[in-house]
Amino acid sequence: MDKIIIQGGIALSGTIEASGAKNAALPLLAAAILVDGPVTYRRIPHLRDISTMMTLLAWQGADVSYDDQYCLHVDTRAATKAEAPYELVKTMRASSLVLGPLLTRFGEARVSLPGGCAIGARPIDMHLQGLEAMGATIEVEQGNIVARAPGGLKGARIVFDQVTVTGTENLMMAAVLAKGETVLENAAREPEIVNLAESLRGLGALIEGDGGNRIVIRGVERLHGGEMTTIADRIEAATYLAAGLITGGDVTVTGVDPSMLEAFLAKVRGAGALVETGDDFIRCKALGRLRSVDIHTLPHPGFPTDLQAQFMALMTLAEGVSVIRETIFENRFMHVQELARMGADIRLDGNTAVVHGRAVLSGAPVMATDLRASASLVLAGLAAKGETTVSRVYHIDRGYERIEEKLSKLGARIERVSASENWMQGGHFNG
């Protein structure tokens, strides 16, 4: 099992380009099931979850091939299996995204209950209730969701009890080929939702209102082939900007729209950093020790839950006391114990963490528990004195493309080693 070893204390500086967003690419790939023709995907990141989705589409009978490193071709016209079996999707939460497309195309679907990071219950009840409102029957059999709509899905008005990104995406895709009009109320507003809607419109879908909390979809007979392009990964971009700030450095990320990160950048400015933006770049420069600021995670356009752990790492070295409230997932403070191993002073009270900033962190062996927690540990390791070893980095590979290579370009002393190499080296940085 791979580990990442970091020699901390180096101020990072330089420019890197943002990768395509995993959370945008996965629904775009699932949407291929709906399309009557070949689809060319651009800016597809090389990540484990992406590989899993590609393997699933190929298993269903689709033709899947790379043209070059980031250009992918998918043609699902020969697909015949309306299934997503456990052995293929057990590590990927986004497996539920194929439920709506499979059901509206084949009139039935059997999808394993999803896996992924253990950061909370994240039930898909709202997905299922929405599909039932559209005329589907839903059963759970031996860990599988079995959905049937032999007469086809029909448009409906669906009101989400709470904002759900994957639920909005799933039902939007289900509605594209359904009969009549579907209205999604209290819909998610994330940039990834807009990316999906714009891409589907380019293939012939009739969708209005994306980016707001009311989305209207009018069903069409078919979608034609074409192109889809993944937006930049805003979470990855913010993570690298945070890496510069936590080390007292100066980092620019290109290929990203700053409007996607307004809440994060507002907090960074409040903490005393210099922030410069253009049409497709963001620069963050530390002007000294950061000041503590409070955050409260919310659905977009609020502060993203996917940046809570990384921002907490920033606050462990800030001057003052920061209060961090997590309102999206009930189990998303698992990184706290590992940060404490590095000297962080953090107190938990339910869904609230109180962070007392320290002058220094110390390198230590730590263990990643989920995707974003692993990123926070890498950030802490970059700033800490001495050596930090992050184990179970398969989590980070689910959402960060070649993280050690990108950080190395910014000046970090970081390397990936296999478990056997790490044992042979005695756990020391070699380089």
XYZ file of C-alpha atoms in Angstrom:
431
model
C 0.000 0.000 0.000
C 1.452 3.373 -1.016
C 2.439 6.096 1.411
C 3.326 9.746 0.907
C 6.399 11.063 2.720
C 6.887 14.803 3.193
C 9.750 16.904 4.515
C 7.940 20.020 5.680
C 8.867 23.616 6.273
C 9.379 24.762 2.681
C 7.417 27.764 1.389
C 5.708 26.692 -1.820
C 5.627 28.990 -4.822
C 4.872 28.820 -8.517
C 2.047 28.122 -10.944
C 0.136 24.936 -11.713
C -2.892 24.146 -13.858
C -6.119 22.841 -12.390
C -7.239 19.365 -13.430
C -10.740 18.510 -14.583
C -13.176 18.032 -11.718
C -13.923 14.486 -10.611
C -17.322 15.575 -9.275
C -18.184 17.019 -12.695
C -16.690 14.239 -14.825
C -18.533 11.393 -13.083
C -22.087 12.593 -13.895
C -20.967 13.515 -17.419
C -19.747 9.950 -17.920
C -22.973 8.535 -16.470
C -24.899 10.699 -18.930
C -23.334 8.767 -21.821
C -25.907 6.049 -21.095
C -28.587 8.449 -22.359
C -26.922 9.323 -25.648
C -27.781 7.789 -29.006
C -24.337 8.286 -30.510
C -20.654 8.685 -29.618
C -19.542 11.255 -27.047
C -16.099 12.840 -26.846
C -15.058 13.949 -23.366
C -12.387 16.558 -22.830
C -10.402 17.365 -19.669
C -11.112 14.023 -18.015
C -8.902 13.616 -14.924
C -6.973 10.403 -14.300
C -8.442 9.259 -10.982
C -9.574 5.998 -9.444
C -13.258 6.892 -9.431
C -13.036 7.862 -13.110
C -11.394 4.525 -13.942
C -14.145 2.739 -12.030
C -16.873 4.536 -13.989
C -15.129 3.770 -17.296
C -14.820 0.100 -16.318
C -18.524 0.030 -15.437
C -19.556 1.525 -18.797
C -17.348 -0.952 -20.665
C -18.793 -3.845 -18.643
C -22.299 -2.701 -19.619
C -21.254 -3.013 -23.268
C -20.097 0.507 -24.137
C -17.118 1.248 -26.344
C -14.657 3.243 -24.207
C -11.292 4.490 -25.496
C -8.741 7.265 -25.008
C -7.715 9.461 -27.926
C -4.966 11.175 -25.933
C -4.195 11.673 -22.262
C -7.290 13.722 -21.411
C -9.614 13.058 -24.369
C -11.990 10.127 -23.941
C -14.497 8.585 -26.361
C -17.600 6.726 -25.131
C -20.321 5.116 -27.225
C -23.048 3.313 -25.264
C -25.297 2.348 -28.195
C -24.244 -1.311 -27.871
C -24.709 -1.365 -24.081
C -27.188 -4.019 -22.935
C -26.647 -4.455 -19.182
C -28.812 -2.206 -17.019
C -26.745 -3.019 -13.946
C -23.972 -1.681 -11.710
C -22.757 -4.678 -9.674
C -21.166 -4.409 -6.247
C -17.770 -5.751 -7.307
C -17.377 -2.898 -9.788
C -18.731 0.024 -7.760
C -18.097 -0.877 -4.106
C -15.455 1.860 -3.695
C -17.339 4.645 -5.464
C -20.148 6.680 -3.949
C -21.052 8.126 -7.352
C -22.231 4.731 -8.603
C -25.767 5.890 -7.771
C -25.483 8.366 -10.666
C -26.112 5.606 -13.216
C -29.461 4.676 -11.658
C -31.503 7.422 -13.335
C -29.883 7.090 -16.778
C -30.198 3.279 -16.812
C -33.817 3.383 -15.702
C -34.930 5.978 -18.245
C -33.086 4.206 -21.082
C -33.873 0.537 -20.352
C -37.020 0.781 -18.238
C -35.237 -1.065 -15.444
C -32.022 -0.886 -13.450
C -30.193 -2.894 -10.802
C -27.568 -0.829 -8.995
C -25.573 -1.854 -5.938
C -25.957 0.414 -2.923
C -22.963 2.748 -3.168
C -19.720 2.808 -1.204
C -17.049 5.515 -1.000
C -15.722 7.622 1.874
C -17.061 6.950 5.384
C -17.924 10.587 6.133
C -21.600 10.120 6.945
C -24.773 8.303 6.008
C -25.363 10.211 2.736
C -28.628 8.324 2.045
C -30.030 8.193 -1.475
C -33.641 8.164 -0.289
C -34.358 11.406 -2.136
C -33.108 9.877 -5.403
C -35.484 6.957 -4.970
C -38.458 9.073 -3.902
C -37.972 11.238 -6.977
C -37.877 8.216 -9.290
C -41.038 6.854 -7.642
C -42.740 10.196 -8.279
C -41.827 9.702 -11.944
C -43.584 6.323 -12.015
C -40.863 3.855 -11.028
C -41.234 1.008 -8.554
C -38.271 0.594 -6.214
C -37.180 -2.450 -4.215
C -34.003 -3.306 -2.331
C -32.824 -6.847 -2.942
C -29.620 -8.259 -1.434
C -27.886 -4.896 -1.274
C -29.092 -3.801 -4.716
C -31.561 -1.104 -5.702
C -33.928 -2.635 -8.239
C -35.944 -0.045 -10.124
C -38.549 -0.728 -12.800
C -40.549 1.574 -15.072
C -41.730 -0.660 -17.958
C -43.994 2.061 -19.328
C -41.247 4.659 -19.161
C -40.665 7.481 -16.699
C -43.088 10.406 -16.632
C -42.458 14.018 -15.702
C -43.257 15.087 -12.142
C -42.744 17.921 -9.672
C -40.129 16.828 -7.141
C -39.324 18.802 -3.982
C -36.093 17.783 -2.261
C -36.273 17.740 1.535
C -32.708 19.028 1.588
C -30.223 20.067 -1.048
C -28.606 17.045 -2.713
C -26.034 17.341 -5.470
C -26.071 13.740 -6.707
C -29.851 13.598 -6.274
C -30.272 16.673 -8.472
C -27.913 15.206 -11.081
C -29.529 11.767 -11.026
C -33.084 13.022 -11.441
C -32.074 15.613 -14.033
C -30.614 12.799 -16.149
C -33.631 10.562 -15.548
C -35.940 13.368 -16.683
C -34.102 14.164 -19.924
C -35.746 11.235 -21.778
C -38.903 11.021 -19.632
C -42.331 11.890 -20.993
C -43.446 15.392 -20.174
C -42.051 18.032 -17.851
C -40.114 17.483 -14.632
C -39.563 20.256 -12.093
C -36.868 19.912 -9.420
C -37.487 22.217 -6.448
C -34.789 22.996 -3.856
C -32.262 21.759 -6.401
C -28.515 21.954 -5.844
C -26.756 24.962 -7.390
C -23.160 23.711 -7.613
C -21.038 24.521 -10.683
C -20.955 20.781 -11.430
C -24.758 20.846 -11.826
C -24.456 23.670 -14.340
C -21.683 21.799 -16.179
C -23.946 18.753 -16.531
C -26.963 20.780 -17.666
C -24.962 22.748 -20.235
C -23.413 19.541 -21.574
C -26.786 17.818 -21.905
C -28.246 20.862 -23.681
C -25.408 20.575 -26.177
C -26.661 17.058 -27.000
C -30.291 18.086 -27.424
C -31.732 18.154 -23.898
C -34.242 20.817 -22.833
C -33.173 22.074 -19.403
C -33.743 25.475 -17.792
C -32.933 27.020 -14.426
C -29.661 25.264 -13.578
C -27.587 27.367 -11.216
C -30.787 28.241 -9.349
C -32.891 26.201 -6.951
C -35.633 25.375 -9.492
C -34.702 23.322 -12.550
C -37.180 22.483 -15.313
C -36.541 19.568 -17.695
C -38.739 18.790 -20.687
C -38.275 15.256 -21.958
C -37.047 14.667 -25.519
C -37.103 11.580 -27.735
C -33.329 11.202 -27.974
C -29.973 12.819 -27.341
C -27.460 12.954 -30.184
C -23.721 12.448 -29.948
C -21.331 15.321 -29.392
C -18.784 16.687 -26.948
C -18.682 17.329 -23.220
C -15.931 19.237 -21.412
C -15.305 18.931 -17.692
C -14.950 22.133 -15.683
C -11.934 22.746 -13.477
C -11.742 21.019 -10.113
C -12.437 23.897 -7.732
C -11.671 21.739 -4.679
C -8.301 20.686 -6.061
C -7.508 24.299 -6.973
C -8.347 25.545 -3.479
C -6.300 22.748 -1.916
C -3.161 23.844 -3.780
C -3.823 27.492 -2.927
C -4.119 26.427 0.710
C -0.825 24.523 0.375
C 0.865 27.775 -0.577
C -0.725 29.681 2.302
C -0.030 27.123 5.033
C 3.659 27.136 4.092
C 3.894 30.927 3.878
C 4.222 30.807 0.109
C 2.771 32.237 -3.093
C 0.821 29.903 -5.428
C -1.163 30.552 -8.604
C -3.640 28.048 -10.089
C -4.631 28.525 -13.727
C -7.527 27.138 -15.753
C -10.087 27.801 -13.014
C -12.992 30.256 -12.785
C -12.634 32.236 -9.519
C -16.411 32.638 -9.225
C -16.619 28.954 -8.270
C -14.591 29.630 -5.094
C -15.986 32.942 -3.855
C -16.781 31.674 -0.338
C -13.329 30.136 0.107
C -11.530 33.206 -1.239
C -13.539 35.512 1.039
C -12.328 33.546 4.066
C -8.749 33.536 2.793
C -8.876 37.328 2.415
C -10.359 37.570 5.896
C -7.420 35.576 7.213
C -5.031 38.213 5.832
C -3.781 36.644 2.604
C -3.332 38.449 -0.699
C -5.789 37.183 -3.314
C -5.567 38.085 -6.994
C -7.934 36.738 -9.639
C -8.444 36.909 -13.389
C -10.809 35.263 -15.841
C -9.091 31.896 -15.457
C -6.596 32.107 -12.593
C -6.352 32.579 -8.827
C -3.256 33.649 -6.906
C -2.962 33.421 -3.118
C 0.070 34.795 -1.288
C 0.766 34.676 2.433
C 1.642 38.098 3.856
C 2.747 36.704 7.186
C 1.011 34.477 9.698
C -2.682 34.003 8.899
C -5.401 35.225 11.275
C -8.043 32.829 12.551
C -11.468 33.068 10.902
C -14.646 31.047 11.415
C -16.343 28.925 8.771
C -19.751 27.313 8.473
C -20.174 24.732 5.694
C -23.224 25.157 3.477
C -24.447 24.065 0.049
C -23.140 26.170 -2.846
C -22.638 29.120 -2.924
C -21.733 28.710 0.749
C -18.417 27.398 2.064
C -17.899 23.896 0.599
C -17.852 20.925 2.942
C -15.173 19.466 0.659
C -12.811 22.251 1.799
C -13.559 22.088 5.513
C -10.683 19.726 6.357
C -8.143 21.690 4.309
C -9.231 24.981 5.875
C -8.980 23.437 9.317
C -5.361 22.536 8.559
C -4.775 26.214 7.682
C -6.320 27.325 10.961
C -4.120 25.035 13.071
C -1.254 27.486 12.395
C -3.279 30.717 12.355
C -3.155 33.379 15.061
C -6.167 33.171 17.354
C -9.149 30.825 17.665
C -11.252 29.521 14.786
C -14.715 27.963 15.085
C -15.576 25.488 12.308
C -19.146 24.204 11.962
C -19.870 21.224 9.718
C -23.526 21.129 8.669
C -23.451 18.840 5.618
C -21.985 15.527 6.847
C -22.231 14.259 10.402
C -18.958 12.352 10.430
C -16.531 14.684 8.728
C -14.106 15.435 11.557
C -12.100 12.219 11.374
C -8.982 14.186 10.441
C -8.988 15.951 13.814
C -7.347 13.098 15.693
C -4.592 12.813 13.082
C -3.942 16.576 13.064
C -3.667 16.398 16.850
C -0.861 13.852 16.417
C 1.046 16.648 14.690
C 0.497 19.083 17.552
C -2.746 20.761 16.498
C -4.973 22.058 19.308
C -8.540 21.204 18.309
C -11.575 20.623 20.538
C -14.723 18.934 19.232
C -18.295 19.540 20.345
C -20.766 17.726 18.127
C -20.650 19.278 14.679
C -18.355 22.093 15.822
C -14.563 22.188 16.036
C -12.720 24.906 17.958
C -9.180 25.358 16.658
C -6.594 27.181 18.760
C -3.817 28.197 16.395
C -0.313 27.031 17.236
C 3.031 28.467 16.185
C 4.291 25.171 14.828
C 3.243 21.635 13.854
C 5.539 18.623 14.073
C 5.876 15.911 11.459
C 4.412 12.549 12.417
C 3.066 9.329 10.906
C -0.649 9.865 10.169
C -3.418 7.891 8.496
C -5.913 9.136 5.934
C -9.550 8.285 6.646
C -11.263 9.826 3.611
C -10.493 11.871 0.511
C -10.534 15.402 1.922
C -9.098 14.370 5.295
C -6.084 12.997 3.461
C -5.581 16.352 1.731
C -5.627 18.154 5.089
C -2.910 15.841 6.403
C -0.736 16.509 3.358
C -1.176 20.266 3.917
C -0.233 19.947 7.566
C 2.788 17.853 6.616
C 3.972 20.483 4.133
C 4.057 23.086 6.914
C 5.246 20.888 9.791
C 8.814 20.664 11.057
C 10.389 17.341 10.198
C 8.981 14.376 8.349
C 5.356 13.358 7.909
C 4.257 9.998 6.526
C 0.663 9.784 5.279
C -0.614 6.239 4.899
C -3.731 4.886 3.161
C -3.250 7.402 0.349
C -5.583 5.451 -1.932
C -8.158 7.864 -0.521
C -6.347 10.869 -1.962
C -6.001 9.142 -5.344
C -9.796 9.210 -5.634
C -9.791 12.993 -6.010
C -6.301 14.356 -6.675
C -4.430 13.694 -9.887
C -0.675 13.141 -9.289
C -0.706 15.250 -6.135
C 2.931 14.585 -5.317
C 4.026 15.683 -8.797
C 2.058 18.931 -8.680
C 3.306 19.799 -5.205
C 6.868 18.998 -6.238
C 6.549 21.569 -9.048
C 5.799 24.130 -6.341
C 8.944 23.198 -4.432
C 7.639 20.628 -1.961
C 9.889 17.785 -0.823
C 7.349 15.017 -1.229
C 7.442 11.515 -2.637
C 5.268 8.451 -2.926
C 6.655 5.074 -1.885
C 5.203 1.586 -1.713
C 4.850 -0.067 1.673
C 7.834 -2.310 0.960
C 9.999 0.650 -0.115
C 8.979 2.566 2.985
C 10.007 -0.379 5.193
C 13.353 -0.670 3.416
C 14.008 3.034 3.903
C 13.044 2.923 7.549
C 10.378 5.524 6.895
C 12.849 8.296 5.947
C 12.610 10.714 3.052
C 14.973 9.713 0.265
C 15.866 12.755 -1.771
